[in-house]
Tab-separated table of C-alpha atoms in Angstrom:
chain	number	residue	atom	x	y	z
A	1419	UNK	CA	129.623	170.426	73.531
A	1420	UNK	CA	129.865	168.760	77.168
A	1421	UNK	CA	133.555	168.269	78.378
A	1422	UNK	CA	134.298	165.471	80.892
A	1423	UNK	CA	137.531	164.041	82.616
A	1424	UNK	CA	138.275	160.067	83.326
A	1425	UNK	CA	140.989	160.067	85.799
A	1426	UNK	CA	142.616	156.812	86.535
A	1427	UNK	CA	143.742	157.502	90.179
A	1428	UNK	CA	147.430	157.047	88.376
A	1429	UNK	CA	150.191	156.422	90.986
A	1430	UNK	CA	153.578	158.699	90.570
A	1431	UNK	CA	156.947	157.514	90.918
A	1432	UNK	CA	158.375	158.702	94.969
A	1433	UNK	CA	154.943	158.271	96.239
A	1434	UNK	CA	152.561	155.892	97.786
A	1435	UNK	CA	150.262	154.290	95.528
A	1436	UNK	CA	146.994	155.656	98.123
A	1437	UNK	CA	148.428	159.220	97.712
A	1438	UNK	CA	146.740	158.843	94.505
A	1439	UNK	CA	142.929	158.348	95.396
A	1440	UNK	CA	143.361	161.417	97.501
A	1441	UNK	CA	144.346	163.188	94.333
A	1442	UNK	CA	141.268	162.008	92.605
A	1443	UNK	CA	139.118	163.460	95.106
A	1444	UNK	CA	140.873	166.537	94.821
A	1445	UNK	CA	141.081	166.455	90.927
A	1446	UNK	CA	136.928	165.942	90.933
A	1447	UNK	CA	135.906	169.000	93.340
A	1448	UNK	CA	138.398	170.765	90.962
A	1449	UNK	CA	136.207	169.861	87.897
A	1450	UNK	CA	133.002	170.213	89.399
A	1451	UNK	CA	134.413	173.834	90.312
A	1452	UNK	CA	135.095	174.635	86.787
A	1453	UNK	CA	132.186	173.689	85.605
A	1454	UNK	CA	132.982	169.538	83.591
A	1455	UNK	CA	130.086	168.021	83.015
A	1456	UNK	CA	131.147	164.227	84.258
A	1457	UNK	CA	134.066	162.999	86.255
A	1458	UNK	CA	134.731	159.197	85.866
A	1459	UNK	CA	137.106	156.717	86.990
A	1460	UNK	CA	138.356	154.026	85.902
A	1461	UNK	CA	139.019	149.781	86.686
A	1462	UNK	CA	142.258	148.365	86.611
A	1463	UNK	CA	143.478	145.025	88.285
A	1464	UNK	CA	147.289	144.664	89.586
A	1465	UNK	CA	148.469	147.488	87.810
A	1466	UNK	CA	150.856	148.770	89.241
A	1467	UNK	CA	150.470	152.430	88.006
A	1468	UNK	CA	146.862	152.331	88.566
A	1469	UNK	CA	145.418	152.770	92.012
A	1470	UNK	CA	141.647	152.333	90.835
A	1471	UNK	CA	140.583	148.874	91.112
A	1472	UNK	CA	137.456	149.144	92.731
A	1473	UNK	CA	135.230	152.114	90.941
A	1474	UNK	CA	132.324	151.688	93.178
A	1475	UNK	CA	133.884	152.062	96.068
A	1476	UNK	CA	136.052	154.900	95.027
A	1477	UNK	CA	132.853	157.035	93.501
A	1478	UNK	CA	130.837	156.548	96.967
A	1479	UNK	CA	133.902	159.065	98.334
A	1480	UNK	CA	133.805	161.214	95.057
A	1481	UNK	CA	130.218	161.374	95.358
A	1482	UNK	CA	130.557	162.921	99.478
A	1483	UNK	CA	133.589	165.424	98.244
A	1484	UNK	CA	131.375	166.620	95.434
A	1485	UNK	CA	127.948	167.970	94.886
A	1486	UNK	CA	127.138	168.860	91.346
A	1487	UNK	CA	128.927	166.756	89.069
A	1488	UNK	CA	127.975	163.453	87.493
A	1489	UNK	CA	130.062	160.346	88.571
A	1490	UNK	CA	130.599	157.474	86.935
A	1491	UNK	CA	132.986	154.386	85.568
A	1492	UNK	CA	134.984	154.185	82.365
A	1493	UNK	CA	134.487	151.168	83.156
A	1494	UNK	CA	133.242	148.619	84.916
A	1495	UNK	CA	134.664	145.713	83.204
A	1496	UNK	CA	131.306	143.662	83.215
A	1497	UNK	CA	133.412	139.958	82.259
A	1498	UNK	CA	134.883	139.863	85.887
A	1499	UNK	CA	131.676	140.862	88.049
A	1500	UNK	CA	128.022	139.837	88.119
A	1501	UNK	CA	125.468	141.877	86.884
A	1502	UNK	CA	123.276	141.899	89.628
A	1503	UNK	CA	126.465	142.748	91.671
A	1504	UNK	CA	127.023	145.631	89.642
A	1505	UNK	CA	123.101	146.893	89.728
A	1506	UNK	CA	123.000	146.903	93.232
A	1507	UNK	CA	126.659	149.295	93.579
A	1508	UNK	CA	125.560	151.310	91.236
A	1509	UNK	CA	121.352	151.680	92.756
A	1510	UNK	CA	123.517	151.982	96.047
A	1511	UNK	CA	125.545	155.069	94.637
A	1512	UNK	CA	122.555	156.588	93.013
A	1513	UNK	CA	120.387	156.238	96.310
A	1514	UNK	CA	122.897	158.197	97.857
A	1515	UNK	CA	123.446	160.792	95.008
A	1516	UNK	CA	120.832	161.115	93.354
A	1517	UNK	CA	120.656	161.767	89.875
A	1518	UNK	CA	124.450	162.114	89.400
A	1519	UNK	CA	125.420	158.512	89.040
A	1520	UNK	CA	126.547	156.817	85.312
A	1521	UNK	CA	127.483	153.432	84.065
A	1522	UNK	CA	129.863	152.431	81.908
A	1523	UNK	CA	130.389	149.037	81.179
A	1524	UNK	CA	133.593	147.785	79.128
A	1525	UNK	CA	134.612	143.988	78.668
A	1526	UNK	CA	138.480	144.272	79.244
A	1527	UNK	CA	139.476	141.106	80.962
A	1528	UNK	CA	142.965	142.552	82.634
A	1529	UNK	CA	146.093	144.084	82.028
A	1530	UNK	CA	148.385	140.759	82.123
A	1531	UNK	CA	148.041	136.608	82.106
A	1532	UNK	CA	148.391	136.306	85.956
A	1533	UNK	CA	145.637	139.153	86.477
A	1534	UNK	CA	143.335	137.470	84.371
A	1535	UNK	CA	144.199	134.099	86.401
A	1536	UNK	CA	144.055	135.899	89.606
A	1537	UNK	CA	140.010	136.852	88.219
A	1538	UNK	CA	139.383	133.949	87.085
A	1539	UNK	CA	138.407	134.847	83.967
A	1540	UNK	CA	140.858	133.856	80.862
A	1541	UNK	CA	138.062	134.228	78.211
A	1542	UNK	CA	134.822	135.868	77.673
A	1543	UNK	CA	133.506	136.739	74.061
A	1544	UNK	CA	131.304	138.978	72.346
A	1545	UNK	CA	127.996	137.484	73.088
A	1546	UNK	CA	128.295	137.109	76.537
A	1547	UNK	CA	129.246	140.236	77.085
A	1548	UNK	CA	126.284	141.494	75.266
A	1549	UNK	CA	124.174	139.008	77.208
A	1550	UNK	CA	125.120	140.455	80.221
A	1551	UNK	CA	125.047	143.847	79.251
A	1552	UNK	CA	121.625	143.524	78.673
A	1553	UNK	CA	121.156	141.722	81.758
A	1554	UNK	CA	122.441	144.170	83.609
A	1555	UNK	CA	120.306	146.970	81.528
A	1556	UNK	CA	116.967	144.848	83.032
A	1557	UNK	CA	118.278	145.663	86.477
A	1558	UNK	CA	118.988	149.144	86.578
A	1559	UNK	CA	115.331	149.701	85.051
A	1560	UNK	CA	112.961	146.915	86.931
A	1561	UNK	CA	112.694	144.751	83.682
A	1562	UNK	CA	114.959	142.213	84.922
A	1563	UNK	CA	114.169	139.068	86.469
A	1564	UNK	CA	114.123	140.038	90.097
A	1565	UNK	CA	114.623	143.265	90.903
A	1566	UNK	CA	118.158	144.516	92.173
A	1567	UNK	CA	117.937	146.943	95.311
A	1568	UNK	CA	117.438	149.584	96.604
A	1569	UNK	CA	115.052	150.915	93.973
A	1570	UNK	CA	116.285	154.013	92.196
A	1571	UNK	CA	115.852	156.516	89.521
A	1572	UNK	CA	117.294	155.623	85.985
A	1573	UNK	CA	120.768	155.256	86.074
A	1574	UNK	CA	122.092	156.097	82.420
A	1575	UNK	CA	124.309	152.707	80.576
A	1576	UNK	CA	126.744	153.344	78.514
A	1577	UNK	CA	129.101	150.997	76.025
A	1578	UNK	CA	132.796	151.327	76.045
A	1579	UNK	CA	133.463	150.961	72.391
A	1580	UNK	CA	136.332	148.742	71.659
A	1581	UNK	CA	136.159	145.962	69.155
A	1582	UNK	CA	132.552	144.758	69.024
A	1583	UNK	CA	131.395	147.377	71.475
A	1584	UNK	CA	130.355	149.570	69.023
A	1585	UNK	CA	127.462	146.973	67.580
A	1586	UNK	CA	126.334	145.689	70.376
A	1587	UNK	CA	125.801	149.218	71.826
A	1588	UNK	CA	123.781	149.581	68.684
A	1589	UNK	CA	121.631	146.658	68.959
A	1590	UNK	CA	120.757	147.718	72.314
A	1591	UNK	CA	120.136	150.901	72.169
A	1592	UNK	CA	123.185	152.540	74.548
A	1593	UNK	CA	125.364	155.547	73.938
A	1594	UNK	CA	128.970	154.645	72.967
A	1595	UNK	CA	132.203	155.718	74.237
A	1596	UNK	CA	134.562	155.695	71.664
A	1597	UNK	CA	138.321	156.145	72.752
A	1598	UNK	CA	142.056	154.501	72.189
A	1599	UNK	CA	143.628	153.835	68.484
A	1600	UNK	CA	139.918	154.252	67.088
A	1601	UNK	CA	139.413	157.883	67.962
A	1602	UNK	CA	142.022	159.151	65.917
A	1603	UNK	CA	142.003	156.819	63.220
A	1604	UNK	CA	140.736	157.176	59.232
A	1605	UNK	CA	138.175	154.263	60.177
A	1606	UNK	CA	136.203	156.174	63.196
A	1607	UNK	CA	133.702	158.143	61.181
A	1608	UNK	CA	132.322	154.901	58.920
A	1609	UNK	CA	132.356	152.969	62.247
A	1610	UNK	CA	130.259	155.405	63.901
A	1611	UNK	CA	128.120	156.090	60.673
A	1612	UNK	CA	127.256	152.305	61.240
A	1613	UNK	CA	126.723	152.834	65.047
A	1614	UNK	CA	124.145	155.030	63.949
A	1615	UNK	CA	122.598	153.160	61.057
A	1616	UNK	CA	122.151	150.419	63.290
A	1617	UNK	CA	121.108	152.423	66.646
A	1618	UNK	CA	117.872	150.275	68.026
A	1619	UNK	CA	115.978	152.811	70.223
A	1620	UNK	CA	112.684	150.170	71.225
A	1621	UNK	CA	115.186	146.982	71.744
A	1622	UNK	CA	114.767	146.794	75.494
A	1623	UNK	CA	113.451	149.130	78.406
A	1624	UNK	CA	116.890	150.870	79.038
A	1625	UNK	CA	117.512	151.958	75.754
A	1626	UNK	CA	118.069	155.390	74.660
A	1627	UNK	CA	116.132	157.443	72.148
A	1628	UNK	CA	119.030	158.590	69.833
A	1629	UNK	CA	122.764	157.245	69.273
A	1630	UNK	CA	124.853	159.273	71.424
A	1631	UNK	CA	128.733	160.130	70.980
A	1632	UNK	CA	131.526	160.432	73.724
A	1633	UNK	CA	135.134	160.653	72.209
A	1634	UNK	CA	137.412	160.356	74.995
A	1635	UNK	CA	141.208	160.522	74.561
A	1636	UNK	CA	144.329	162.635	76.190
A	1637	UNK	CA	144.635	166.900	75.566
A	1638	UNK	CA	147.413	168.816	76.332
A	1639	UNK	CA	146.653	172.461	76.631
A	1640	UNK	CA	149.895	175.163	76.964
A	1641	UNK	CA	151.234	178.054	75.817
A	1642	UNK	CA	153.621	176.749	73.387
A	1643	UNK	CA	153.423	173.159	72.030
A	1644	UNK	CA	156.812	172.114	72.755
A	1645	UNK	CA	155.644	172.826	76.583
A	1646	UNK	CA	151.858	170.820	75.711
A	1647	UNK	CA	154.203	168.005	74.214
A	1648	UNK	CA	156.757	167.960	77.616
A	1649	UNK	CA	153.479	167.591	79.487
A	1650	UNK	CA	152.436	164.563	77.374
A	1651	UNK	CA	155.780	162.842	77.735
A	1652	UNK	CA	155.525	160.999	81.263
A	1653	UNK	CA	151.897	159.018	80.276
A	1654	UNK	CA	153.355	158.805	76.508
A	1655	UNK	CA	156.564	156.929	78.211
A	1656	UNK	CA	154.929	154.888	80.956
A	1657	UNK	CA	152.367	153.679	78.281
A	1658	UNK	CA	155.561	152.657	75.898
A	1659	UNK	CA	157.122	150.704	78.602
A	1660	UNK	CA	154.611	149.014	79.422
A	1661	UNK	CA	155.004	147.177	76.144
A	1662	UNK	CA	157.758	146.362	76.622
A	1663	UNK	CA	157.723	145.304	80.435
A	1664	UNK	CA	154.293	143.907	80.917
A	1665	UNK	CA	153.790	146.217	83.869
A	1666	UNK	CA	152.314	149.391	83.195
A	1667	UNK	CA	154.793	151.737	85.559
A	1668	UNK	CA	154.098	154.692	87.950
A	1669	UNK	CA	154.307	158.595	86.298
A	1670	UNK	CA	157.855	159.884	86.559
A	1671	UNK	CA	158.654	163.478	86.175
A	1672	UNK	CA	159.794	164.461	82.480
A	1673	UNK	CA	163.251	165.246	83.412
A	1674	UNK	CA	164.034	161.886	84.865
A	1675	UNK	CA	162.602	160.428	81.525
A	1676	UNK	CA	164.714	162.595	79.453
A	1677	UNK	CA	167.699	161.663	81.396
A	1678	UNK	CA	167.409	158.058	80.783
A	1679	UNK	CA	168.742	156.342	77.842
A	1680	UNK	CA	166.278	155.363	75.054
A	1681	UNK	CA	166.210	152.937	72.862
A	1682	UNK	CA	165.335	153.048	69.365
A	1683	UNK	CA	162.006	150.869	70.089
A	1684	UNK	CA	160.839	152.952	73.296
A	1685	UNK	CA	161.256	156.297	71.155
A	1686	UNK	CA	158.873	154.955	68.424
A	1687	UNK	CA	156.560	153.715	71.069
A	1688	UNK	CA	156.495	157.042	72.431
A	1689	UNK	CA	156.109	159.154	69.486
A	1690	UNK	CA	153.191	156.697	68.503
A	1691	UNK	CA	151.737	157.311	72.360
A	1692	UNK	CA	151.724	161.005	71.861
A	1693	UNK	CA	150.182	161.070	68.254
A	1694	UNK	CA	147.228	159.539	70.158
A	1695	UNK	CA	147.205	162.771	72.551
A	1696	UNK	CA	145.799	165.852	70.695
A	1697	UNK	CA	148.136	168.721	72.205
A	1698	UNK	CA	149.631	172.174	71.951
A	1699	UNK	CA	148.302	176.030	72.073
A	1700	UNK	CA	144.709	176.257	73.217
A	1701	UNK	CA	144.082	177.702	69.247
A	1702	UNK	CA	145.281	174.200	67.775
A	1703	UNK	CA	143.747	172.343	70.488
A	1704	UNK	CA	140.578	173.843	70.121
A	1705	UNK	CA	140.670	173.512	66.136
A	1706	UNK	CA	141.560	169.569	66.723
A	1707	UNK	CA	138.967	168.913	69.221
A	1708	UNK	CA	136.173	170.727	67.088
A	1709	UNK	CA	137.168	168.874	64.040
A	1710	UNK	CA	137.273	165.389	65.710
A	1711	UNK	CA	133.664	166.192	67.854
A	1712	UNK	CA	132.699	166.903	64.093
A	1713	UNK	CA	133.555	163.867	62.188
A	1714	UNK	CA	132.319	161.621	64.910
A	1715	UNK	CA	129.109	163.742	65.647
A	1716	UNK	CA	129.931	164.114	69.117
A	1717	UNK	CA	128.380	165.296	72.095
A	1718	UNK	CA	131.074	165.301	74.497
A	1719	UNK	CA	134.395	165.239	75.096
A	1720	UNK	CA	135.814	163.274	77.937
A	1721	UNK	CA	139.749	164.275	78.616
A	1722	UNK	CA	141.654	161.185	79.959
A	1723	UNK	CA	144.793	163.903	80.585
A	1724	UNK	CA	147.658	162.189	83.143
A	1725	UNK	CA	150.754	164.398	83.807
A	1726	UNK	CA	153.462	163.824	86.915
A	1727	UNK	CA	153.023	167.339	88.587
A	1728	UNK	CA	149.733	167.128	89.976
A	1729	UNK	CA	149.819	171.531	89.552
A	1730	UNK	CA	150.614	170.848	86.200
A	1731	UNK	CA	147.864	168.606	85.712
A	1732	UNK	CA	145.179	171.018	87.411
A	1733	UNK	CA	146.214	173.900	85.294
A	1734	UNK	CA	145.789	171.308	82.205
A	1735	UNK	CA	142.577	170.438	83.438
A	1736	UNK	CA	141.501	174.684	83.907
A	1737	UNK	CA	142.941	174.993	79.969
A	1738	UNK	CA	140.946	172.082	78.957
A	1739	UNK	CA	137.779	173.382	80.656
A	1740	UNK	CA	138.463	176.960	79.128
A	1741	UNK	CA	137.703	175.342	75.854
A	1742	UNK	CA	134.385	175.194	76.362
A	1743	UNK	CA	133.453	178.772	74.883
A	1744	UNK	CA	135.286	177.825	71.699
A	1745	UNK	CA	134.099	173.811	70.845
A	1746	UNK	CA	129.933	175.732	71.464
């Protein structure tokens, strides 16, 4: 069983928002040092929690802090670039680094109304998204139209698997990332049993030979779960207020949190934020994790932990890479 981190370059609460890149560098030579198989980041528009809007740009630095690992986006949302735009980053990145460089291609179209105004993108359905998926597929293996430079080695694609994600991944051949509501839910294994089912591996020059499985959600590793659930509690309340705000807020420590007053509505949200987390002793995490890789006949699992205290969080990320031995 691979294990992976996605970091979101999240900003903190008392600090400025680039203080946050600089702890994604630092986060990824810690996880190439213990060993994680990837270390992706992530795209997010006008957030203003999020410092990551530009993945390309912020794996050309990963990619000169680190040596090892594999880089790569979860995602680039393909509705708001061109494909041959994105072919030529990514041949760019994997000229420089070779062989470490991956793909992952969602079709989010932003975090708010105004963002999605500001991109000039409102709409965007299914099929073109799988249109230029595939586009994009024919470019990073010379079966496209023209051919995007500079000229690399294969760079692998991969399908963030929300909504109809998960059959057009199929159709074309591509491993799936599966994470959010559907990891955790009763429908995951059918909708992966279908993933399968359908899995073309001769529809087009970049497909894959086999379906392939990456679950990716939060884990909370600590001695006792009351501390693993204390951990949890600044991404399980920035994510509930920002359903209720329409801004998705900066991490604040858990004993400012706990000192505010809550409302009925932003408790619930929260709870419902952390059932989505698997947390608590490394013996129940492990248990969790190996259970979930089962049902969805995974091959990895990419951790997509966020904490305030960035020691916290790199002791999180040690406990999560500890696990390794136990998930085989």
């Amino acid at each position: 069983m691979r294990l992976s981190l996605l970091d979101r370059s999240r900003t903190r609460a008392g600090h400025p928002d680039g203080q946050a890149l600089h702890d994604t560098l630092a986060r990824a030579r810690r996880a190439e040092e213990l060993g994680l198989h990837r270390f992706w980041v992530a795209e997010h528009h006008a957030v203003p929690g999020i410092a990551s809007g530009a993945p390309a740009v912020l794996l050309a630095a990963l990619g000169q802090a680190t040596q090892r690992i594999r880089l790569g986006s979860g995602g680039v949302m393909l509705p708001q670039h061109q494909p041959l735009v994105v072919a030529e980053q990514f041949r760019m990145l994997e000229a420089l680094h070779p062989g470490r460089i991956d793909l992952g291609a969602g079709r989010s179209l932003g975090f708010t109304a105004p963002v999605r105004r500001a991109l000039r993108r409102e709409a965007a359905s299914a099929a073109d998204f799988e249109a230029n998926l595939a586009e994009l597929g024919g470019y990073l293996t010379d079966a496209g139209a023209l051919t995007a430079r500079p000229v690399t080695g294969p760079i692998p694609l991969h399908v963030l698997a929300t909504g109809a994600g998960m059959g057009i991944a199929a159709r074309l051949g591509l491993p799936v990332v599966v994470g959010g509501p559907m990891v955790l839910s009763d429908d995951m294994p059918e909708a992966l049993a279908v993933y399968r089912r359908e899995f073309r591996a001769d529809s087009s020059p970049f497909s894959d030979s086999a379906p392939r499985v990456i679950v990716s959600l939060e884990v909370f590793v600590a001695e006792t779960a009351d501390r693993a659930e204390e951990l949890a509690l600044p991404e399980a309340w920035a994510m509930a207020r920002s359903r209720e705000l329409g801004a998705f807020p900066p991490l604040e420590p858990a004993s400012a949190i706990r000192a505010r007053t809550w409302q009925d509505r932003t408790r619930r949200r929260v709870e419902e934020q952390r059932a989505l987390a698997v947390s608590g002793t490394r013996a129940t995490v492990a248990t969790r994790l190996r259970d979930l890789a089962a049902a969805a006949q995974a091959d990895e699992i990419m951790a997509t932990t966020s904490t305030y205290d960035r020691e916290d969080l790199a002791e999180l990320d040690e406990a999560f890479a500890g696990l390794a031995e136990e998930l085989g």
